[in-house]
C-alpha positions in Angstrom: 0.0 -0.2 0.0 1.3 3.4 -0.6 0.1 6.3 1.5 2.9 8.5 0.0 2.7 10.5 3.4 1.7 10.0 6.9 -1.8 11.0 8.0 -0.8 14.4 9.7 1.1 15.3 6.3 -1.9 13.9 4.2 -4.3 16.2 6.0 -1.8 19.1 5.4 -1.7 18.2 1.5 -5.5 17.9 1.5 -5.9 21.3 3.1 -3.3 22.9 0.7 -5.1 21.4 -2.3 -8.5 23.0 -1.0 -6.7 26.5 -0.6 -5.2 26.0 -4.0 -8.9 25.1 -5.5 -10.2 28.0 -3.7 -7.8 30.3 -5.2 -8.3 29.1 -8.7 -11.8 29.7 -8.3 -11.3 33.3 -7.3 -9.0 34.1 -10.2 -11.4 32.5 -12.7 -14.3 34.5 -11.2 -12.3 37.7 -11.7 -11.9 36.9 -15.4 -15.7 36.7 -15.8 -18.0 39.4 -16.6 -19.3 40.8 -13.1 -22.7 39.7 -13.3 -21.8 35.9 -13.6 -19.1 35.8 -10.9 -21.4 35.1 -8.0 -23.2 32.2 -9.6 -19.8 30.9 -10.9 -18.2 31.2 -7.6 -21.3 29.2 -6.0 -21.0 26.5 -8.6 -17.4 26.2 -8.3 -17.6 25.9 -4.4 -20.2 23.3 -4.7 -18.0 21.2 -6.8 -15.1 21.7 -4.6 -17.1 20.6 -1.5 -18.4 17.2 -3.6 -14.9 16.5 -4.7 -13.1 17.0 -1.1 -15.9 14.7 0.6 -14.1 11.3 -0.5 -10.8 12.2 0.9 -12.0 13.8 4.1 -14.2 10.7 4.6 -11.2 8.3 3.8 -8.9 10.5 6.5 -11.5 10.1 9.0 -11.4 6.3 8.7 -7.7 5.9 8.6 -7.7 7.7 11.9 -9.8 4.9 13.6 -6.4 2.7 14.0 -5.4 -0.6 12.6 -8.5 -2.4 11.4 -10.1 -3.1 8.2 -11.7 0.6 8.5 -8.3 2.2 8.5 -7.3 0.2 5.5 -10.4 1.3 3.6 -9.7 4.9 4.6 -6.1 5.0 3.3 -7.4 3.6 0.0 -10.2 6.0 -0.2 -8.2 9.1 0.8 -5.1 8.3 -1.5 -7.1 7.3 -4.5 -9.0 10.6 -4.2 -5.7 12.5 -3.7 -3.9 11.0 -6.7 -6.6 12.6 -8.8 -7.6 15.6 -7.0 -4.1 17.0 -6.4 -2.7 16.9 -10.0 -6.1 18.1 -11.4 -6.0 21.0 -8.7 -2.4 22.0 -9.7 -3.5 22.1 -13.4 -6.6 24.3 -12.7 -4.5 26.6 -10.8 -1.9 27.1 -13.6 -4.7 27.7 -16.1 -6.4 30.0 -14.0 -3.2 32.2 -13.5 -3.0 32.3 -17.2 -6.6 33.2 -17.6 -6.5 36.0 -15.0 -3.3 37.4 -16.8 -4.8 37.3 -20.3 -8.2 39.0 -18.9 -6.0 41.7 -17.1 -3.9 42.6 -20.3 -7.1 42.2 -22.6 -7.9 45.9 -23.9 -11.5 47.1 -24.0 -13.3 45.7 -26.6 -13.7 48.1 -30.0 -15.8 47.5 -32.9 -14.2 46.1 -35.7 -15.3 46.4 -39.4 -16.9 43.2 -40.6 -14.2 41.3 -43.1 -14.7 40.9 -46.8 -16.8 38.0 -47.5 -14.0 36.3 -49.4 -11.5 36.9 -46.9 -10.3 33.8 -45.0 -11.2 33.9 -41.0 -8.1 35.4 -39.3 -6.6 33.3 -36.3 -6.9 35.8 -33.4 -4.4 35.9 -30.8 -6.9 35.1 -28.1 -7.8 31.8 -30.0 -4.0 31.1 -30.2 -3.6 31.4 -26.2 -6.3 29.4 -25.8 -5.2 26.7 -27.9 -1.9 26.6 -26.1 -3.6 26.8 -22.4 -5.5 23.4 -23.5 -2.1 21.7 -24.0 -1.4 21.6 -20.2 -5.0 19.7 -19.2 -4.5 17.8 -22.3 -1.2 16.4 -21.3 -2.3 15.7 -18.0 -5.3 13.7 -19.3 -3.1 11.8 -21.7 -0.7 10.8 -18.8 -3.6 10.0 -16.8 -5.1 7.6 -19.3 -1.7 6.2 -20.1 -1.0 5.3 -16.5 -4.5 3.9 -15.9 -4.1 1.9 -19.3 -0.9 0.4 -18.1 -1.9 -0.5 -14.6 -3.5 -4.2 -15.6 -0.3 -5.1 -17.4 1.2 -8.4 -16.4 4.2 -7.6 -13.9 7.7 -7.9 -15.7 10.3 -10.2 -14.2 13.3 -8.5 -14.1 16.8 -10.4 -13.5 18.5 -8.3 -10.9 22.2 -9.3 -10.1 23.5 -8.5 -6.9 27.4 -8.8 -6.5 28.7 -9.8 -3.2 32.8 -10.1 -2.4 33.6 -13.3 -0.5 30.0 -14.8 -1.6 30.7 -18.7 -1.0 30.8 -20.4 -4.2 27.5 -22.4 -3.7 25.7 -19.2 -3.6 27.0 -17.9 -6.7 24.1 -17.7 -9.2 21.4 -18.4 -6.3 18.2 -16.9 -7.4 15.3 -15.4 -5.2 11.9 -14.7 -6.6 11.0 -11.6 -4.5 7.2 -10.7 -4.5 5.8 -8.0 -2.5 2.6 -6.0 -2.3 0.4 -8.3 -4.1 -2.7 -7.1 -2.7 -4.9 -9.9 -3.8 -8.5 -9.3 -4.4 -8.0 -5.6 -5.3 -6.1 -5.1 -9.0 -4.7 -8.9 -8.8 -5.9 -12.0 -8.0 -4.8 -15.5 -7.3 -5.0 -16.4 -11.0 -2.7 -13.7 -11.6 0.0 -15.2 -9.0 -0.8 -18.5 -10.8 0.2 -17.2 -14.0 3.2 -15.5 -12.9 4.6 -18.3 -11.1 4.2 -20.4 -14.4 6.1 -17.6 -16.3 9.1 -17.6 -13.6 9.5 -21.5 -13.7 11.9 -21.8 -16.5 14.1 -19.3 -14.6 14.4 -21.7 -11.6 14.3 -19.6 -8.5 15.7 -21.5 -5.6 13.9 -19.7 -3.0 10.7 -17.5 -2.9 10.7 -14.2 -0.7 7.5 -12.8 0.6 7.8 -9.1 2.0 4.2 -8.5 2.9 0.8 -7.1 1.7 0.0 -10.3 0.0 -3.7 -10.1 0.3 -6.3 -7.2 0.9 -9.0 -10.0 0.8 -8.4 -12.6 3.5 -10.3 -15.1 1.0 -7.4 -15.0 -1.2 -4.6 -15.3 1.2 -5.1 -18.9 1.9 -5.4 -19.9 -1.7 -2.2 -17.6 -2.5 -0.2 -19.6 0.1 -1.4 -22.9 -1.3 -0.4 -21.7 -5.0 3.0 -20.7 -3.7 3.5 -24.3 -2.2 2.4 -25.9 -5.3 5.6 -24.1 -7.1 7.7 -24.6 -4.0 11.6 -24.3 -4.9 14.2 -26.2 -3.6 15.3 -23.8 -0.5 11.5 -23.1 0.2 9.2 -20.1 0.9 9.7 -17.3 3.5 7.7 -14.4 4.4 7.4 -11.3 6.5 4.7 -9.2 7.6 3.7 -6.0 5.8 1.0 -3.2 7.5 -1.9 -4.8 5.2 -1.5 -7.9 7.1 -2.2 -5.8 10.2 -4.9 -3.5 8.8 -6.5 -6.7 7.8 -6.9 -8.2 11.1 -3.6 -9.9 12.3 -5.5 -11.9 14.5 -6.9 -13.5 11.4 -4.0 -13.2 9.0 -1.3 -14.8 11.1 -3.2 -18.3 11.8 -3.7 -18.7 7.9 0.1 -18.2 7.4 1.0 -20.7 10.3 -1.3 -23.2 8.7 0.4 -23.2 5.5 4.0 -24.4 4.6 5.0 -20.8 4.0 7.5 -20.1 6.8 6.4 -16.6 8.4 9.4 -15.1 10.2 8.6 -12.4 12.7 11.6 -10.8 14.4 13.2 -14.0 14.1 15.0 -15.7 11.4 16.0 -19.5 10.1 19.1 -21.0 8.9 19.2 -23.1 5.9 21.6 -25.1 4.1 22.5 -24.6 0.2 25.3 -26.9 -0.6 28.2 -26.3 1.7 26.9 -22.9 2.5 24.3 -21.5 4.8 21.8 -18.6 4.5 20.1 -17.1 7.3 16.7 -15.6 6.3 15.2 -13.3 8.9 11.9 -11.3 9.0 11.3 -7.7 10.5 8.0 -7.0 11.7 6.1 -4.0 10.3 5.2 -0.9 12.9 2.0 -0.2 10.9 2.4 3.6 12.0 3.3 6.1 9.5 5.6 8.6 11.7 9.1 8.3 10.4 10.8 8.4 13.8 8.7 5.7 15.2 9.1 3.7 12.0 12.8 4.0 12.3 13.0 3.4 16.3 10.7 0.6 15.7 12.8 -1.3 12.7 16.2 -0.6 14.6 14.7 -2.8 17.6 13.0 -5.3 15.2 16.2 -5.7 13.1 18.2 -6.2 16.4 16.2 -8.9 17.3 16.4 -10.7 13.9 20.2 -10.5 14.0 20.5 -11.7 17.6 20.9 -15.6 16.3 22.4 -15.0 12.9 25.5 -17.4 12.4 28.8 -15.6 11.6 29.3 -17.7 8.6 26.0 -17.4 7.0 24.8 -15.4 4.2 22.4 -13.0 6.0 19.2 -12.1 4.1 16.4 -9.8 5.7 12.9 -9.6 4.7 11.6 -6.3 5.5 8.2 -4.9 4.3 9.3 -1.4 4.5 13.0 0.0 3.0 13.5 2.0 6.3 14.8 -1.2 7.6 17.8 -1.3 5.3 19.8 1.1 7.3 19.8 -1.0 10.6 20.0 -4.0 8.4 23.4 -2.7 7.1 24.6 -1.7 10.5 23.9 -5.3 11.6 25.9 -7.2 9.2 23.1 -8.3 6.8 24.4 -8.6 3.1 20.9 -8.3 1.6 17.6 -6.8 2.4 14.5 -7.3 0.0 11.7 -4.9 0.6 8.6 -3.3 -0.9 5.7 -1.2 0.4 6.5 2.2 -1.7 5.0 0.7 -5.2 7.7 3.0 -6.4 5.5 5.8 -6.0 3.6 4.1 -9.1 5.1 7.0 -11.2 8.8 6.3 -12.6 11.1 7.9 -14.9 14.2 6.2 -16.5 13.8 3.0 -14.0 13.7 5.2 -10.8 10.9 6.6 -8.9 9.8 10.0 -10.2 9.6 11.0 -6.5 13.2 10.0 -5.7 14.5 13.4 -6.2 12.0 14.9 -3.7 13.1 12.1 -1.3 16.8 11.3 -1.5 17.0 9.8 1.6 14.4 7.2 1.0 14.9 3.9 -1.1 11.8 4.0 -3.2 12.5 1.8 -6.0 15.6 -0.5 -7.3 18.9 -1.4 -6.2 20.7 0.7 -3.6 24.0 -0.1 -1.8 25.3 0.8 1.7 29.1 -0.4 2.5 29.0 -4.0 1.6 25.0 -4.3 2.1 22.5 -4.3 -0.6 19.0 -3.3 -0.9 16.2 -4.3 -3.6 13.0 -2.1 -3.1 10.3 -3.6 -5.7 7.8 -1.5 -7.1 5.5 -4.5 -6.1 3.2 -7.2 -7.8 0.0 -5.4 -7.3 -1.6 -2.1 -6.3 -4.6 -0.9 -4.5 -5.0 2.2 -6.7 -4.9 1.0 -10.5 -2.5 3.7 -11.9 1.0 3.0 -13.1 3.2 5.4 -15.5 6.7 4.4 -16.0 6.7 2.3 -13.1 5.4 -1.2 -14.0 4.4 -3.8 -11.5 7.2 -6.4 -11.3 8.2 -9.9 -9.5 12.0 -9.4 -9.6 14.4 -12.4 -9.4 17.4 -11.4 -7.5 20.6 -13.3 -8.3 23.4 -13.7 -6.2 26.6 -13.0 -7.9 30.3 -13.5 -6.6 32.3 -10.6 -7.2 36.0 -11.2 -8.2 39.0 -9.4 -8.0 
């Protein structure tokens, strides 16, 4: 799931959007004839109130806590804001230009009628209006493109991660990384089955689940059974995401524990891979959105995960949130796999389009901290069907021994 901001900042964004919309209405009303301004302002205010109802209701539900109501609230608030914010920004830019044109427009003067045979002249005003139409048309085109690409089958990139002193028996080992499936929303168990059939020829050695597997618990059991039917030689391991809690952890956890998928919460398991050993650990999820609380929670969780890690093992951490990478690197984990961000669902040149705004976050792709590596996947699914330059994916992480 992707609330791009915690609840308090989401409320700030919502209020700023309303203020921008109000400013747009005022500017546009000034460009209208005096007799029509009040009527236009009333109609525009009613439209803004109607559009604001959905995100307001979503944030109210979101503030209720961990349950299904909060999950619905996050989805409702951010589904609305993803549409409302860009539309309001585009409206504000257009209203600024319209107000400027109205202010610079000279008083109307009577013009002689053109000769009947003359071709109609293209006025300056018509050219400006045509230019102004480019902005909303471009936004609409991008929106349609993002919605159209959302249902595309997840891509399966092969991501090579290089490590010095990697045991020879782990050279070439492949991990299928699945995160943020959100089954029951845009994807379903049948989509997971199709993906598993596609990757079978690539022979992954291990499957790693890093949370938010199913938004509808009716699909969780079937998904775990489907994964077990495609069980690789080293097994299937999972960590919890915030949606496992939002969907009711008291119901979610028993479904995992009744399956053959090994759920790891604040602990790890050691597996043999030839003459080498792999220590797979799973961090817990804090559910909260405040960055300081998230960082403190994950520091403690990763510390518990690392407590019994063998010194000679390759250490792999499954953590729903990429914020777990920093404590994992400090505690000697070689590789962290994460999700949660959906890559912002908008990408540019293989990175999240929001990365320049949040340079300290690891939103999508491969990252490095000393000898430790992270891959944050853009996710197998989504709760809002919009993807632009940031396709859904099920990456295969291949460990490679670095020579020299």
